[in-house]
Each structure stands twice: as C-alpha cells, then as structure tokens.
Coordinates of C-alpha atoms in Angstrom, one line a residue:
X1 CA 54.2 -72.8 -18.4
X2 CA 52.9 -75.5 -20.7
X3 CA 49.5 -73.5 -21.3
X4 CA 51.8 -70.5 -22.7
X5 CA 51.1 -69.5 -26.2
X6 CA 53.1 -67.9 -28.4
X7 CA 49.8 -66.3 -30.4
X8 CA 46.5 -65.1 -29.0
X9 CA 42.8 -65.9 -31.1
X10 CA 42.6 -62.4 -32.3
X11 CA 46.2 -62.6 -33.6
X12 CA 44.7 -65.6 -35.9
X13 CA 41.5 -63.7 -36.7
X14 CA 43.5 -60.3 -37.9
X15 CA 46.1 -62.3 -39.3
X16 CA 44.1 -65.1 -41.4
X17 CA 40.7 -64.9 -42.9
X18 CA 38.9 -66.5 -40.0
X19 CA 35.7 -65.6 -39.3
X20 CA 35.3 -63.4 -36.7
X21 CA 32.6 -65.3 -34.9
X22 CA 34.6 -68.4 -34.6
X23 CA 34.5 -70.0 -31.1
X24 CA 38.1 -69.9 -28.6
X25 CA 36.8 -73.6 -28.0
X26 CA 38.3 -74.5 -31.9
X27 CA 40.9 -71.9 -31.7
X28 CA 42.7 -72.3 -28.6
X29 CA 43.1 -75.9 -28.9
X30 CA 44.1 -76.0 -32.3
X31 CA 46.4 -73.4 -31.3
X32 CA 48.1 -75.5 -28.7
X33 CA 48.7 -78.2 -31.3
X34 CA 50.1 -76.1 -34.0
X35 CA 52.9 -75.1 -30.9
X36 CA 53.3 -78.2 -29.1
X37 CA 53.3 -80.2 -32.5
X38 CA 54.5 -78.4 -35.6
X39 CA 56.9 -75.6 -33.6
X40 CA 58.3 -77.7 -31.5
X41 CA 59.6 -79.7 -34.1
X42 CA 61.2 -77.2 -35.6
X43 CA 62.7 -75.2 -33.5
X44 CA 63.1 -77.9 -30.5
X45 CA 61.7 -78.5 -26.7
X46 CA 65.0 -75.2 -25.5
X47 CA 64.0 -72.5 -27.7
X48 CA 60.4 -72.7 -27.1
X49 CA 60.7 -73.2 -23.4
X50 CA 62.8 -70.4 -23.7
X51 CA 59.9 -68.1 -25.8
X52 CA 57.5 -69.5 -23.3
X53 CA 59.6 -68.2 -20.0
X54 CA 60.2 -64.9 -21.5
X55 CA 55.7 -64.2 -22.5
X56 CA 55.1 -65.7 -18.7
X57 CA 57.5 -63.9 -17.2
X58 CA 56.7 -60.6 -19.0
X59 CA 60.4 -59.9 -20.4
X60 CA 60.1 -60.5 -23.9
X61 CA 60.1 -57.0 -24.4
X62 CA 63.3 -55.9 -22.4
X63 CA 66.4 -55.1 -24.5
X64 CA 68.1 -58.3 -24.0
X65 CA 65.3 -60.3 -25.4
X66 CA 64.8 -58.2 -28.6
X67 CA 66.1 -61.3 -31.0
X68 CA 64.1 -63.5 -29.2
X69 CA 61.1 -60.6 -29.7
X70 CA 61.7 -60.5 -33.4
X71 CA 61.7 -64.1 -34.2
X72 CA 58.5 -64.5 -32.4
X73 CA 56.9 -61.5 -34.2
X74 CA 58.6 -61.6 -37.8
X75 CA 58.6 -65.8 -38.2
X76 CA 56.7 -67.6 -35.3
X77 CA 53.5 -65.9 -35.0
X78 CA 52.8 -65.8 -39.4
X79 CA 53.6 -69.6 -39.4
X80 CA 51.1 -70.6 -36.2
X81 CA 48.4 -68.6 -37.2
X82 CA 47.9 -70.5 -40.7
X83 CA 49.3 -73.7 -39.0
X84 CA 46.4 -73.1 -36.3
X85 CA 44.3 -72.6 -39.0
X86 CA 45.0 -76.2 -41.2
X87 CA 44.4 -77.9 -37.4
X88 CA 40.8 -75.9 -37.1
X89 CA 39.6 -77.3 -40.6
X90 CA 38.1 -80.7 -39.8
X91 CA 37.1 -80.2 -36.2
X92 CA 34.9 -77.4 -37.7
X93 CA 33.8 -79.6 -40.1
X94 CA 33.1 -82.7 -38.9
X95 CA 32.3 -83.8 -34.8
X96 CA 32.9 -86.7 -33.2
X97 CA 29.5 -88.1 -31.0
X98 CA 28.1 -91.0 -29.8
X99 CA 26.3 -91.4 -32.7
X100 CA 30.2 -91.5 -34.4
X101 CA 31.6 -89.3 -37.0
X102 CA 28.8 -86.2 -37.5
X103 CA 29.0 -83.6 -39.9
X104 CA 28.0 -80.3 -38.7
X105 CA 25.0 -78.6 -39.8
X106 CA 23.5 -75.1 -40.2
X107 CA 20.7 -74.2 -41.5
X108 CA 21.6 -71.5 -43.4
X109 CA 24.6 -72.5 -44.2
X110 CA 25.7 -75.4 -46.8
X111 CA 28.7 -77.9 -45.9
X112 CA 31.4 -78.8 -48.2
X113 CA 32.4 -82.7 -48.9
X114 CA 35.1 -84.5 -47.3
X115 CA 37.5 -84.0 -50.2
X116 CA 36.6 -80.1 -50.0
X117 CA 37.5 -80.0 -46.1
X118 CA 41.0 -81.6 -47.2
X119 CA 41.6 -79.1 -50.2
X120 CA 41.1 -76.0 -47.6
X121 CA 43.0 -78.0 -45.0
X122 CA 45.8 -78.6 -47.8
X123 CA 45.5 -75.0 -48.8
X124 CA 46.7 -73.7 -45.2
X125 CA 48.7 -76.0 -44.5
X126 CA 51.2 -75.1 -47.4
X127 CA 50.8 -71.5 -46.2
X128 CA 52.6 -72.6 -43.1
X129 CA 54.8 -74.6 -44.6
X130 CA 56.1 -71.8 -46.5
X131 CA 56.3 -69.8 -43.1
X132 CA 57.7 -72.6 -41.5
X133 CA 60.6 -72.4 -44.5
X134 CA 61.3 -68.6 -43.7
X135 CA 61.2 -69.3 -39.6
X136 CA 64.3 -72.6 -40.6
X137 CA 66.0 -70.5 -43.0
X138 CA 66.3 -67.5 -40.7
X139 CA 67.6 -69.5 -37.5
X140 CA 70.2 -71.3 -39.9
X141 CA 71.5 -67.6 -40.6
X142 CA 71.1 -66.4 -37.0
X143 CA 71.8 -69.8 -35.3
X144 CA 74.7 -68.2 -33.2
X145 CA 72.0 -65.9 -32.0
X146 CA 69.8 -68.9 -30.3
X147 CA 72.2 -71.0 -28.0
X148 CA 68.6 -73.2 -27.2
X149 CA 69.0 -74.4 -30.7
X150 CA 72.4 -76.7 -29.4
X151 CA 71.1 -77.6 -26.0
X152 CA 69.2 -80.3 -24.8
X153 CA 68.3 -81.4 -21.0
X154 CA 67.0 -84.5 -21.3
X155 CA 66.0 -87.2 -24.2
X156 CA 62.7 -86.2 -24.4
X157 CA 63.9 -82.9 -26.2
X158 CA 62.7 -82.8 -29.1
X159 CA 65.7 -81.7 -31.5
X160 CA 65.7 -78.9 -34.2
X161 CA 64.4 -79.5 -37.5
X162 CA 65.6 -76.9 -39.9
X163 CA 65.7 -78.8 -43.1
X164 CA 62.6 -80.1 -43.8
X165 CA 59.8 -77.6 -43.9
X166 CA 57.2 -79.3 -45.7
X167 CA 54.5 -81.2 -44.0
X168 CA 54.0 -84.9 -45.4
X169 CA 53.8 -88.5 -43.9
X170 CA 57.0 -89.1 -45.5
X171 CA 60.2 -88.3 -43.5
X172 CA 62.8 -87.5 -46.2
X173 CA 65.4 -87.0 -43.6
X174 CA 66.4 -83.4 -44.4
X175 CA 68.9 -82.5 -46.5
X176 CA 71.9 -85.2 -47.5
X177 CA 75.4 -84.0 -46.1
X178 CA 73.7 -81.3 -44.1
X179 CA 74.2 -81.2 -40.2
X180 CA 70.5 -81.5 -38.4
X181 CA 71.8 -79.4 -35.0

C-alpha cells in the first residue's frame, strides 16, 4: 500500500498549468513526496493509511466512505496537485550528474536563473499552502468525523498538524493555547 496515491498525473496536468508533455518520471515521484512528506504531516500516518486502504481496496466510493470521498476530492487532491507541482520545479530545472549540478538545456527553449526557479517554486508552494489551510481548517470542523485523526499505533506515527499551514524552515509551534491532536 505505500505506492498508493491519492492523485493521478493527469489529475495534476487538468488541475495545474503543467504542460501536457511533462514526463510521469518528474511527476510521479514528486507526487510521492508531496504525500508522504507534506500530507502526512498534516493530516498524520492513520488517516492517510486509512485513504490509502480505501483507493486499494476499491471502497472509497461505497456509502460508508462518502466523508472520507469528499475530503479526498474537495481538500486533498487541490492541495497535492500544486504541492506536487512546487516539488517538480528544480528537478526540472536543474539535474544532478557525474559531472555535478547540470542545468538542463533545450535548444529551443531558454532556461530561467536560479533565483527564477525559486520564485516559480515559491509561487506554488504558497498555492498549497493555502490548500493545505482549507484541508486543517475543514478537519478541525469535521474532526469527530475522522476518528484516524486521535489514533496512533506506533511512535513512528507521524501526529496531525492542523495549525500551521505555511511551509517555512521555521517551526512556530502552532498556535499558543491551542491543543495539536
């Protein structure tokens, strides 16, 4: 179940303006990262095992599953598709070779600086931040809704995050006074 994802490429594509012609080999994996690293951290290692059970085992469409349905459709998939998109920005751009860091080249096509790479990357990644502040503030209203947000099976779970949307190398620690679940 770890290779389970919660969006497909074309949901990026018709969601973002990606090009079409992008490669699956800088989609998928940034994909993967956006789940196992940004999602997870919000909504913890329970629910997403749980969204992850219910794609593989086909059922996220039966009646009992329809809040788990929505949040997937209305919240998750807006907020992975632009986080998927800040993780594609700099592999597209630059490669890593024997020869060390490489920027890409086309010859038709004319590459933007370092700074430029980070401003695009900065761009989309405060898209999903925004999205990732509509998927906390909708399971903090509907918490009773998702009992995965309370439990926890082992101390690797990672615990819920639904107070800090915005994505910075500075923990702030949430909210003062507010209870982290």
């Amino acid at each position: 179940m770890n290779n389970v994802l919660l969006i497909s490429e074309n949901t990026v594509k018709s969601t973002t303006n990606l090009s079409d012609n992008m490669s699956g080999d800088f989609i998928l994996p940034a994909i993967k990262l956006a789940q196992d690293i940004e999602l997870e951290e919000t909504i913890g290692t329970q629910l997403l095992d749980k969204l992850k059970s219910l794609i593989y085992n086909n059922t996220i469409n039966q009646e009992q599953n329809i809040k788990y349905k929505k949040l997937i459709d209305k919240y998750i998939q807006p907020f992975l598709c632009y986080a998927t998109i800040a993780h594609i920005t700099v592999p597209i751009a630059f490669k890593l070779a024997n020869a060390g860091v490489l920027r890409t080249e086309d010859e038709k096509m004319y590459n933007v600086s370092a700074d430029e790479v980070d401003k695009v990357k900065w761009h989309y990644q405060h898209i999903a931040d925004t999205y990732k502040y509509r998927l906390q503030r909708y399971l903090i209203a509907n918490y009773s809704n998702y009992p995965e947000l309370m439990e926890y099976k082992s101390i690797a779970d990672l615990r819920v995050n639904l107070y800090s949307a915005a994505k910075t190398n500075l923990w702030l620690g949430g909210a003062r006074g507010k209870q982290t679940f």
